[in-house]
Amino acid sequence: MMSDLIEKTIDSKVIYQGKILNLRLDTVTLPNGNTGAREIVEHSGAVAIVAITDDQKVVLVKQYRHPVGEVLLELPAGKLESGENPLQCARRELKEETGWEAAEWIELTTFYTSPGFSNEKMYLYLAKNLSYTGQKLDEDEFVQVILMTLDDAVQRVLSGEIHDSKSIAGILAAKIINK
Amino acid sequence: MMSDLIEKTIDSKVIYQGKILNLRLDTVTLPNGNTGAREIVEHSGAVAIVAITDDQKVVLVKQYRHPVGEVLLELPAGKLESGENPLQCARRELKEETGWEAAEWIELTTFYTSPGFSNEKMYLYLAKNLSYTGQKLDEDEFVQVILMTLDDAVQRVLSGEIHDSKSIAGILAAKIINK
């Protein structure tokens, strides 16, 4: 039975409240009655976009990711502002980061990036019918835009060059759906 | 130029050291010379396994994930012990969680689950040539094992029923490679 798996929170303590995340420490009762400790990173969620131009290129971005110390080649993405509508956020981020706007938006899927320790939810969209209206980066945002065919992007996922979860999920899902 | 994107750490402070994660607060110099704050969740990394039985079924697990408050249908997975070899860890977790052992192991890819705030790296394996030798769950681990065809798993990814990043990445990559 599914209810045999569920844990019950008996205590919850905020450790840190930050700009993009909070850290919480819960005490739970396990299905066998034992007690367990759970560390939880609270995050407001994020969006990522597989934007396909009329000549069938995917819009990717190159940016430095401090937590991993690498420049990554990724799908355009961004954090939800508290209470923000995910589709609204996806439109905004695509325009700001890449300069592209899309007339057609399709929900691909929604998933947890790392449900073992975080509640971060990623809303993944397919965007089509694109027009270029110009990038609008924040002063402190540094992003290079790169276009390539979907098959090229799939190959870069399989070779390991594209190696973050939202980009892998989005590119492979777009490829499988496109068939 | 790629070096135009890179941030330089000028201060680093440990906020929390826990059981499965640490929280660090860095101050960085941005490419334009401005200063920025970066919240980083340090994680030792994890493995996930797409294990395919001789009759072409994928081995999945159902378990409660406290950070998201849901029972998820996922690939078998587990956290790396500090310094542990990822393949060793994958063999151990597959056996313990599902009862299956594999004679053939193929590296699928390695990726970051959420590089915007965490360094968690996920090592993804394809495991074949399976034999069932019995589950070895920890006393405080509660997992249900479910077998289904790869095509069934792909459909559950596309329908949103399977909705965590490692499982989406692994199942779709296995499907695309299998073609």
Coordinates of C-alpha atoms in Angstrom, one line a residue:
Chain A
M1 CA 0.0 0.0 0.0
M2 CA 1.2 3.5 -0.9
S3 CA 0.4 4.8 2.6
D4 CA 2.9 2.3 4.1
L5 CA 5.6 4.5 2.5
I6 CA 4.7 7.9 3.9
E7 CA 6.6 9.8 6.6
K8 CA 4.9 12.1 9.1
T9 CA 6.6 15.4 10.1
I10 CA 6.8 15.8 13.9
D11 CA 9.2 18.8 14.0
S12 CA 10.4 21.4 11.6
K13 CA 13.2 24.0 12.1
V14 CA 14.3 26.8 9.7
I15 CA 18.2 26.8 9.5
Y16 CA 18.7 29.5 6.9
Q17 CA 16.6 31.9 4.9
G18 CA 18.4 33.2 1.8
K19 CA 17.9 34.9 -1.5
I20 CA 17.3 31.9 -3.8
L21 CA 16.8 29.1 -1.2
N22 CA 15.9 28.3 2.4
L23 CA 17.2 25.4 4.5
R24 CA 14.9 23.5 6.8
L25 CA 15.5 20.6 9.1
D26 CA 12.6 18.2 9.7
T27 CA 12.1 15.3 12.1
V28 CA 9.8 12.7 10.7
T29 CA 8.2 9.4 11.9
L30 CA 9.0 6.6 9.5
P31 CA 6.5 3.9 8.4
N32 CA 8.1 1.5 11.0
G33 CA 7.6 4.1 13.8
N34 CA 11.3 5.0 14.0
T35 CA 12.4 8.7 13.9
G36 CA 14.4 10.2 11.0
A37 CA 16.1 13.5 10.3
R38 CA 15.5 15.2 6.9
E39 CA 17.4 18.2 5.4
I40 CA 15.3 20.1 2.9
V41 CA 16.3 22.9 0.5
E42 CA 13.3 25.0 -0.2
H43 CA 13.3 26.6 -3.7
S44 CA 10.6 28.6 -5.4
G45 CA 10.8 26.6 -8.6
A46 CA 12.1 27.3 -12.1
V47 CA 11.3 27.2 -15.8
A48 CA 13.3 25.9 -18.8
I49 CA 12.5 26.4 -22.5
V50 CA 13.1 24.3 -25.6
A51 CA 12.7 27.1 -28.1
I52 CA 12.8 26.0 -31.8
T53 CA 13.3 28.6 -34.5
D54 CA 11.5 28.4 -37.8
D55 CA 14.6 27.0 -39.4
Q56 CA 14.5 24.1 -36.8
K57 CA 17.3 25.3 -34.5
V58 CA 17.2 25.0 -30.7
V59 CA 18.2 28.1 -28.8
L60 CA 20.8 27.3 -26.1
V61 CA 22.8 29.5 -23.7
K62 CA 26.3 29.3 -22.4
Q63 CA 26.8 30.6 -18.9
Y64 CA 29.1 30.2 -15.8
R65 CA 27.5 28.3 -12.9
H66 CA 29.4 29.1 -9.8
P67 CA 28.1 26.1 -7.7
V68 CA 29.8 23.7 -10.1
G69 CA 32.6 26.0 -11.3
E70 CA 31.9 25.4 -15.0
V71 CA 30.6 27.2 -18.0
L72 CA 27.6 25.1 -19.0
L73 CA 25.7 24.8 -22.3
E74 CA 22.0 24.7 -21.3
L75 CA 18.5 25.4 -22.2
P76 CA 17.4 29.0 -21.4
A77 CA 16.0 28.9 -17.8
G78 CA 15.2 31.0 -14.8
K79 CA 13.9 31.0 -11.3
L80 CA 10.3 31.7 -10.5
E81 CA 9.7 34.9 -8.6
S82 CA 7.5 34.1 -5.5
G83 CA 3.9 33.5 -6.8
E84 CA 4.9 34.0 -10.4
N85 CA 3.0 32.1 -13.1
P86 CA 5.4 29.6 -14.7
L87 CA 4.4 30.3 -18.3
Q88 CA 4.7 34.1 -17.7
C89 CA 8.2 33.4 -16.2
A90 CA 9.2 31.3 -19.2
R91 CA 8.2 34.0 -21.7
R92 CA 10.1 36.6 -19.7
E93 CA 13.3 34.5 -19.3
L94 CA 13.4 33.4 -23.0
K95 CA 13.1 37.1 -24.1
E96 CA 15.6 38.4 -21.5
E97 CA 18.2 35.7 -21.9
T98 CA 18.1 35.0 -25.6
G99 CA 16.2 37.8 -27.3
W100 CA 13.6 35.4 -28.8
E101 CA 9.9 35.6 -28.3
A102 CA 7.5 32.7 -29.1
A103 CA 3.9 32.8 -30.3
E104 CA 3.3 29.1 -29.5
W105 CA 3.9 27.6 -26.1
I106 CA 3.4 23.9 -25.2
E107 CA 3.8 22.4 -21.7
L108 CA 6.3 19.6 -22.0
T109 CA 6.4 18.3 -18.4
T110 CA 7.1 19.4 -14.9
F111 CA 9.6 17.6 -12.7
Y112 CA 11.6 17.7 -9.5
T113 CA 15.3 18.3 -10.1
S114 CA 16.5 16.6 -6.9
P115 CA 13.6 15.3 -4.7
G116 CA 16.0 13.6 -2.2
F117 CA 16.9 16.9 -0.7
S118 CA 15.0 19.7 -2.4
N119 CA 11.5 20.7 -3.5
E120 CA 12.7 22.6 -6.6
K121 CA 10.1 22.0 -9.3
M122 CA 11.1 22.6 -13.0
Y123 CA 8.4 23.6 -15.5
L124 CA 9.6 22.6 -19.0
Y125 CA 8.1 24.3 -22.1
L126 CA 8.4 23.8 -25.8
A127 CA 8.3 27.2 -27.6
K128 CA 7.7 27.6 -31.3
N129 CA 6.9 30.3 -33.9
L130 CA 9.8 32.4 -32.8
S131 CA 10.8 36.0 -33.6
Y132 CA 13.9 37.8 -32.6
T133 CA 13.3 41.0 -30.7
G134 CA 16.6 41.4 -28.8
Q135 CA 18.2 40.3 -25.5
K136 CA 17.5 42.2 -22.3
L137 CA 20.1 40.9 -19.8
D138 CA 20.4 42.2 -16.3
E139 CA 23.5 44.3 -15.7
D140 CA 24.9 41.3 -13.7
E141 CA 23.9 38.5 -16.1
F142 CA 26.4 37.1 -18.6
V143 CA 25.0 34.7 -21.2
Q144 CA 26.1 33.7 -24.7
V145 CA 23.3 32.5 -27.1
I146 CA 24.1 29.5 -29.4
L147 CA 21.8 27.9 -32.0
M148 CA 22.0 24.4 -33.3
T149 CA 19.8 21.7 -34.7
L150 CA 17.9 19.5 -32.3
D151 CA 19.8 16.4 -33.6
D152 CA 23.1 18.2 -32.8
A153 CA 21.8 19.0 -29.3
V154 CA 20.7 15.4 -28.8
Q155 CA 24.2 14.3 -29.8
R156 CA 25.7 16.7 -27.3
V157 CA 23.5 15.3 -24.6
L158 CA 24.6 11.7 -25.4
S159 CA 28.3 12.7 -25.6
G160 CA 28.0 14.4 -22.2
E161 CA 28.8 18.0 -23.4
I162 CA 25.3 19.1 -22.4
H163 CA 25.1 17.9 -18.8
D164 CA 22.5 19.4 -16.6
S165 CA 19.2 17.8 -15.8
K166 CA 16.7 20.3 -17.3
S167 CA 18.6 20.5 -20.6
I168 CA 18.9 16.7 -20.9
A169 CA 15.2 16.2 -20.1
G170 CA 14.0 18.9 -22.4
I171 CA 16.2 18.1 -25.4
L172 CA 15.5 14.4 -25.3
A173 CA 11.7 14.9 -24.7
A174 CA 11.5 17.3 -27.6
K175 CA 13.4 14.7 -29.8
I176 CA 11.1 11.8 -28.8
I177 CA 7.9 13.9 -29.2
N178 CA 9.0 15.2 -32.6
K179 CA 9.2 11.7 -34.1
Chain B
M1 CA 35.3 34.4 -25.0
M2 CA 34.4 31.8 -22.4
S3 CA 36.7 33.5 -19.7
D4 CA 34.4 36.5 -20.0
L5 CA 31.7 34.6 -18.2
I6 CA 33.6 33.3 -15.2
E7 CA 33.1 34.5 -11.6
K8 CA 35.9 34.7 -9.0
T9 CA 35.4 33.7 -5.4
I10 CA 36.6 36.4 -3.0
D11 CA 34.9 35.1 0.2
S12 CA 33.4 31.8 1.3
K13 CA 31.5 31.0 4.5
V14 CA 30.0 27.7 5.8
I15 CA 26.4 28.2 7.0
Y16 CA 25.5 24.6 7.8
Q17 CA 27.2 21.2 7.8
G18 CA 24.7 18.3 7.7
K19 CA 24.2 14.6 7.1
I20 CA 23.5 14.7 3.4
L21 CA 24.4 18.3 2.5
N22 CA 26.3 21.4 3.5
L23 CA 25.3 25.0 2.8
R24 CA 27.9 27.6 1.8
L25 CA 27.6 31.3 1.1
D26 CA 30.2 32.7 -1.4
T27 CA 30.9 36.2 -2.5
V28 CA 32.1 36.4 -6.1
T29 CA 33.5 39.0 -8.5
L30 CA 31.4 39.1 -11.7
P31 CA 32.8 39.5 -15.2
N32 CA 31.9 43.3 -15.0
G33 CA 33.7 43.8 -11.7
N34 CA 30.6 43.9 -9.6
T35 CA 30.2 41.8 -6.5
G36 CA 27.6 39.0 -6.2
A37 CA 26.3 36.6 -3.5
R38 CA 26.0 32.9 -4.3
E39 CA 24.2 30.3 -2.1
I40 CA 25.6 26.8 -2.7
V41 CA 24.3 23.4 -1.5
E42 CA 27.2 21.0 -1.4
H43 CA 26.3 17.4 -2.0
S44 CA 28.5 14.3 -2.4
G45 CA 26.8 13.2 -5.6
A46 CA 24.6 10.3 -6.5
V47 CA 24.0 7.4 -8.9
A48 CA 20.9 6.2 -10.8
I49 CA 20.5 3.0 -12.7
V50 CA 18.4 2.1 -15.8
A51 CA 18.4 -1.7 -15.2
I52 CA 16.9 -3.8 -18.0
T53 CA 15.9 -7.4 -17.3
D54 CA 16.4 -10.2 -19.8
D55 CA 12.7 -9.9 -20.8
Q56 CA 13.2 -6.2 -21.5
K57 CA 11.6 -4.7 -18.4
V58 CA 13.0 -1.6 -16.6
V59 CA 13.3 -1.9 -12.8
L60 CA 11.7 1.1 -11.1
V61 CA 11.1 1.9 -7.4
K62 CA 8.3 3.7 -5.6
Q63 CA 9.2 5.6 -2.5
Y64 CA 8.1 8.6 -0.4
R65 CA 10.2 11.7 -0.9
H66 CA 9.8 13.9 2.2
P67 CA 11.2 17.2 0.6
V68 CA 8.3 17.1 -2.0
G69 CA 5.7 15.3 0.1
E70 CA 5.0 12.7 -2.6
V71 CA 5.4 9.0 -3.4
L72 CA 7.5 9.0 -6.6
L73 CA 8.0 6.4 -9.2
E74 CA 11.8 6.6 -10.0
L75 CA 14.9 4.8 -11.2
P76 CA 16.7 3.1 -8.4
A77 CA 19.3 5.6 -7.0
G78 CA 21.4 6.4 -4.1
K79 CA 23.8 8.9 -2.6
L80 CA 27.6 8.4 -2.9
E81 CA 29.4 7.8 0.4
S82 CA 32.3 10.3 0.6
G83 CA 35.0 9.1 -1.7
E84 CA 33.0 6.1 -3.0
N85 CA 33.4 5.0 -6.6
P86 CA 30.2 5.7 -8.5
L87 CA 30.0 2.3 -10.2
Q88 CA 30.6 0.5 -6.9
C89 CA 27.8 2.6 -5.4
A90 CA 25.5 1.8 -8.3
R91 CA 26.0 -1.9 -7.9
R92 CA 25.4 -1.7 -4.2
E93 CA 22.2 0.5 -4.5
L94 CA 20.7 -1.6 -7.3
K95 CA 21.2 -4.8 -5.2
E96 CA 20.0 -3.3 -1.9
E97 CA 17.0 -1.4 -3.2
T98 CA 15.7 -3.8 -5.9
G99 CA 17.3 -7.2 -5.3
W100 CA 18.7 -7.2 -8.8
E101 CA 22.4 -7.6 -9.7
A102 CA 23.8 -6.9 -13.2
A103 CA 26.7 -8.5 -15.1
E104 CA 26.9 -5.7 -17.6
W105 CA 27.4 -2.0 -16.7
I106 CA 27.5 0.9 -19.2
E107 CA 28.0 4.6 -18.3
L108 CA 25.1 6.5 -19.8
T109 CA 26.1 10.0 -18.8
T110 CA 26.9 12.2 -15.8
F111 CA 25.0 15.5 -15.1
Y112 CA 24.3 18.2 -12.6
T113 CA 20.8 18.0 -11.2
S114 CA 20.5 21.7 -10.3
P115 CA 23.7 23.7 -11.2
G116 CA 22.1 27.0 -10.3
F117 CA 22.4 26.3 -6.5
S118 CA 24.0 22.9 -6.0
N119 CA 27.0 20.9 -7.0
E120 CA 25.2 17.6 -6.9
K121 CA 26.4 15.3 -9.7
M122 CA 24.4 12.4 -10.9
Y123 CA 26.1 9.3 -12.4
L124 CA 23.7 7.5 -14.7
Y125 CA 24.3 3.8 -15.6
L126 CA 22.6 1.3 -17.9
A127 CA 22.7 -2.2 -16.3
K128 CA 22.0 -5.4 -18.2
N129 CA 22.3 -9.1 -17.9
L130 CA 20.4 -9.1 -14.6
S131 CA 19.8 -11.8 -12.0
Y132 CA 17.6 -11.6 -9.0
T133 CA 19.3 -12.3 -5.7
G134 CA 17.0 -10.5 -3.2
Q135 CA 16.5 -7.0 -1.7
K136 CA 18.6 -5.8 1.2
L137 CA 16.9 -2.7 2.4
D138 CA 18.1 -0.8 5.5
E139 CA 15.7 -1.1 8.5
D140 CA 14.6 2.5 7.8
E141 CA 14.2 2.3 4.0
F142 CA 10.8 1.7 2.4
V143 CA 10.8 0.9 -1.3
Q144 CA 8.4 -0.9 -3.6
V145 CA 9.9 -2.4 -6.8
I146 CA 7.9 -2.2 -10.0
L147 CA 8.9 -3.6 -13.4
M148 CA 7.6 -2.4 -16.8
T149 CA 8.6 -2.2 -20.4
L150 CA 10.9 0.7 -21.5
D151 CA 8.1 2.0 -23.8
D152 CA 5.7 2.0 -20.9
A153 CA 8.3 4.0 -18.8
V154 CA 8.8 6.4 -21.7
Q155 CA 5.0 7.0 -21.8
R156 CA 4.9 7.6 -18.1
V157 CA 7.7 10.2 -18.5
L158 CA 5.7 12.0 -21.3
S159 CA 2.5 11.8 -19.3
G160 CA 4.2 13.3 -16.3
E161 CA 3.7 10.4 -14.0
I162 CA 7.4 9.8 -13.8
H163 CA 8.6 13.3 -12.8
D164 CA 12.1 13.5 -11.3
S165 CA 15.1 14.6 -13.3
K166 CA 17.3 11.5 -13.1
S167 CA 14.5 9.1 -14.1
I168 CA 13.4 11.3 -17.0
A169 CA 17.1 11.6 -18.2
G170 CA 17.8 7.9 -17.8
I171 CA 14.6 6.5 -19.3
L172 CA 14.7 8.9 -22.4
A173 CA 18.4 8.4 -22.9
A174 CA 18.0 4.6 -22.8
K175 CA 15.1 4.8 -25.3
I176 CA 17.1 7.0 -27.7
I177 CA 20.2 4.8 -27.5
N178 CA 18.2 1.6 -27.9
K179 CA 16.9 2.6 -31.3

